[in-house]
Amino acid sequence: MGQKVNPIGFRLSVRRNWRARWYARKKEYAPQLGEDIRIRQFLETRLRTASVPHVFIERASNRIRVTIYTARPGMVIGRRGQDLERMKAELNKRIGKEVLIEVQEIKKPDLVARLVAENVALQLERRISFRRAMKRAVQTTMAMGAEGIRIQVSGRLGGADIARTEQQRSGRVPLHTLRENIDYGLAEAETVYGTIGIKCWLCLKPEDVQF
């Protein structure tokens, strides 16, 4: 029986940090969590092509500070910051609270599991062979200095009638070692044959934490 746990949630108390930082009383918790979910869904839809793997949310009294980590800050900010201001105004209107948005650039996008998975998904949508896309992603990530990588794709690969799972790996990815710096990302490719899921696990050096 394969009982799987998210590698990031698994390491929360040891290696990784929460994706939001705030405290709420019992009655306030559910509404504030709902606001967080609406903010993330809005940003995920709006910034789908901007390579955004991580959104961090902080709260202080009636203010919400949102930090967007992206490999393409220019696409998020827009010309003279117009896109950012428009996004901020729309979030203020939707949530009904003051929302401050900050943008942080990711220096090494090839060492972020979510971005590696999204890159493979993009290639599959362009009808590139899944084996070639996986091989290229593995080679690029290992060349950037990762200790190990594992990529798994599932679905109607190459338009086959029966869905299957294929994977490629290189280096070491010890998922049971809590102290290891493991990053995990999931992406979906919407192909003409249906949805193909891409999972990516990276084993990074301790100094390669980007957010």
Short mmCIF file of C-alpha atoms in Angstrom, two decimals, residues 23-182:
data_model
loop_
_atom_site.label_atom_id
_atom_site.label_comp_id
_atom_site.label_asym_id
_atom_site.label_seq_id
_atom_site.Cartn_x
_atom_site.Cartn_y
_atom_site.Cartn_z
CA TYR A 23 -2.07 33.98 14.46
CA ALA A 24 -5.87 34.00 14.84
CA ARG A 25 -8.40 33.24 17.56
CA LYS A 26 -10.81 30.35 17.05
CA LYS A 27 -13.61 32.44 15.45
CA GLU A 28 -11.23 34.34 13.15
CA TYR A 29 -9.24 31.34 11.90
CA ALA A 30 -11.62 30.00 9.21
CA PRO A 31 -12.36 33.42 7.57
CA GLN A 32 -8.65 34.30 7.48
CA LEU A 33 -7.72 30.92 6.03
CA GLY A 34 -10.42 31.45 3.37
CA GLU A 35 -8.85 34.83 2.52
CA ASP A 36 -5.44 33.18 2.13
CA ILE A 37 -6.89 30.57 -0.23
CA ARG A 38 -8.66 33.26 -2.33
CA ILE A 39 -5.43 35.31 -2.56
CA ARG A 40 -3.42 32.26 -3.69
CA GLN A 41 -6.05 31.22 -6.26
CA PHE A 42 -6.22 34.77 -7.68
CA LEU A 43 -2.41 35.06 -7.96
CA GLU A 44 -2.07 31.55 -9.41
CA THR A 45 -4.58 32.39 -12.16
CA ARG A 46 -3.18 35.86 -12.86
CA LEU A 47 0.52 34.88 -12.80
CA ARG A 48 0.31 31.48 -14.50
CA THR A 49 3.07 32.29 -17.03
CA ALA A 50 5.27 34.30 -14.64
CA SER A 51 7.07 31.30 -13.02
CA VAL A 52 5.72 31.78 -9.48
CA PRO A 53 6.42 28.69 -7.33
CA HIS A 54 5.83 30.25 -3.91
CA VAL A 55 3.57 32.89 -2.31
CA PHE A 56 4.21 33.85 1.33
CA ILE A 57 1.47 35.59 3.36
CA GLU A 58 1.92 37.58 6.60
CA ARG A 59 -0.69 39.43 8.65
CA ALA A 60 -0.46 42.34 11.08
CA SER A 61 -3.79 43.65 12.49
CA ASN A 62 -5.88 44.51 9.38
CA ARG A 63 -3.01 44.44 6.88
CA ILE A 64 -1.93 41.54 4.69
CA ARG A 65 1.59 41.42 3.30
CA VAL A 66 2.00 39.10 0.30
CA THR A 67 5.49 38.19 -0.92
CA ILE A 68 5.60 36.73 -4.44
CA TYR A 69 8.70 34.69 -5.32
CA THR A 70 9.21 34.61 -9.07
CA ALA A 71 11.84 33.82 -11.68
CA ARG A 72 10.41 36.58 -13.92
CA PRO A 73 9.88 39.71 -11.78
CA GLY A 74 9.40 41.90 -14.87
CA MET A 75 6.23 40.00 -15.82
CA VAL A 76 4.79 40.44 -12.31
CA ILE A 77 5.64 44.13 -11.91
CA GLY A 78 4.82 45.24 -15.46
CA ARG A 79 5.85 48.51 -17.09
CA ARG A 80 6.58 51.12 -14.37
CA GLY A 81 4.84 48.88 -11.82
CA GLN A 82 1.41 49.24 -13.42
CA ASP A 83 0.52 45.52 -13.30
CA LEU A 84 1.52 45.33 -9.62
CA GLU A 85 -0.65 48.34 -8.70
CA ARG A 86 -3.60 46.91 -10.65
CA MET A 87 -3.21 43.56 -8.89
CA LYS A 88 -2.99 45.27 -5.49
CA ALA A 89 -6.16 47.30 -6.13
CA GLU A 90 -8.08 44.20 -7.25
CA LEU A 91 -6.98 42.21 -4.18
CA ASN A 92 -7.97 45.10 -1.85
CA LYS A 93 -11.42 45.09 -3.45
CA ARG A 94 -11.84 41.28 -3.29
CA ILE A 95 -10.58 40.79 0.27
CA GLY A 96 -11.80 44.07 1.79
CA LYS A 97 -8.49 44.64 3.60
CA GLU A 98 -5.27 46.49 2.81
CA VAL A 99 -3.00 44.15 0.83
CA LEU A 100 0.69 44.99 0.34
CA ILE A 101 2.55 43.08 -2.39
CA GLU A 102 6.30 42.52 -2.53
CA VAL A 103 8.20 40.76 -5.32
CA GLN A 104 11.32 38.66 -4.70
CA GLU A 105 13.43 37.33 -7.55
CA ILE A 106 14.52 33.68 -7.62
CA LYS A 107 18.16 33.59 -8.69
CA LYS A 108 18.33 29.87 -9.61
CA PRO A 109 14.99 28.74 -11.12
CA ASP A 110 16.51 25.38 -12.16
CA LEU A 111 16.84 24.51 -8.46
CA VAL A 112 13.13 24.97 -7.65
CA ALA A 113 11.11 21.75 -8.04
CA ARG A 114 7.81 23.48 -8.97
CA LEU A 115 9.50 25.46 -11.77
CA VAL A 116 11.26 22.34 -13.10
CA ALA A 117 7.90 20.50 -13.19
CA GLU A 118 6.19 23.49 -14.89
CA ASN A 119 8.96 23.61 -17.49
CA VAL A 120 8.39 19.92 -18.34
CA ALA A 121 4.61 20.54 -18.46
CA LEU A 122 5.13 23.42 -20.90
CA GLN A 123 7.22 21.21 -23.18
CA LEU A 124 4.60 18.42 -23.11
CA GLU A 125 1.92 20.95 -24.11
CA ARG A 126 4.11 21.86 -27.10
CA ARG A 127 4.10 18.16 -28.07
CA ILE A 128 7.76 17.55 -27.28
CA SER A 129 8.56 13.91 -26.39
CA PHE A 130 8.14 13.31 -22.65
CA ARG A 131 11.42 11.36 -22.48
CA ARG A 132 13.35 14.20 -24.08
CA ALA A 133 11.69 16.81 -21.82
CA MET A 134 12.49 14.78 -18.67
CA LYS A 135 16.08 14.09 -19.76
CA ARG A 136 16.73 17.77 -20.51
CA ALA A 137 15.30 18.83 -17.12
CA VAL A 138 17.45 16.25 -15.27
CA GLN A 139 20.63 17.32 -17.09
CA THR A 140 20.01 21.05 -16.56
CA THR A 141 19.25 20.67 -12.83
CA MET A 142 22.27 18.44 -12.17
CA ALA A 143 24.49 20.89 -14.08
CA MET A 144 23.27 23.69 -11.76
CA GLY A 145 24.67 21.79 -8.76
CA ALA A 146 21.76 19.78 -7.35
CA GLU A 147 22.67 16.60 -5.44
CA GLY A 148 19.84 14.63 -7.01
CA ILE A 149 16.59 14.84 -8.97
CA ARG A 150 13.63 12.54 -9.65
CA ILE A 151 10.90 13.37 -12.19
CA GLN A 152 7.72 11.34 -12.61
CA VAL A 153 5.10 11.84 -15.35
CA SER A 154 1.70 10.10 -15.34
CA GLY A 155 -1.09 10.00 -17.89
CA ARG A 156 -1.63 9.20 -21.57
CA LEU A 157 2.03 9.61 -22.46
CA GLY A 158 2.64 10.14 -26.17
CA GLY A 159 -1.10 9.77 -26.81
CA ALA A 160 -1.20 6.11 -25.70
CA ASP A 161 -4.65 4.61 -25.09
CA ILE A 162 -3.68 3.32 -21.64
CA ALA A 163 -2.31 5.76 -19.07
CA ARG A 164 0.98 4.86 -17.43
CA THR A 165 3.71 6.30 -15.22
CA GLU A 166 7.32 6.89 -16.26
CA GLN A 167 10.17 8.37 -14.27
CA GLN A 168 13.79 9.44 -14.57
CA ARG A 169 16.27 10.09 -11.80
CA SER A 170 19.86 11.11 -11.26
CA GLY A 171 21.96 11.50 -8.12
CA ARG A 172 20.54 10.91 -4.64
CA VAL A 173 17.04 11.77 -3.37
CA PRO A 174 16.68 10.32 0.18
CA LEU A 175 13.00 11.06 0.96
CA HIS A 176 13.07 9.45 4.44
CA THR A 177 15.90 11.63 5.77
CA LEU A 178 14.22 14.63 7.42
CA ARG A 179 17.38 16.75 7.62
CA GLU A 180 17.93 16.60 3.86
CA ASN A 181 17.03 19.72 1.86
CA ILE A 182 14.30 18.14 -0.31
#
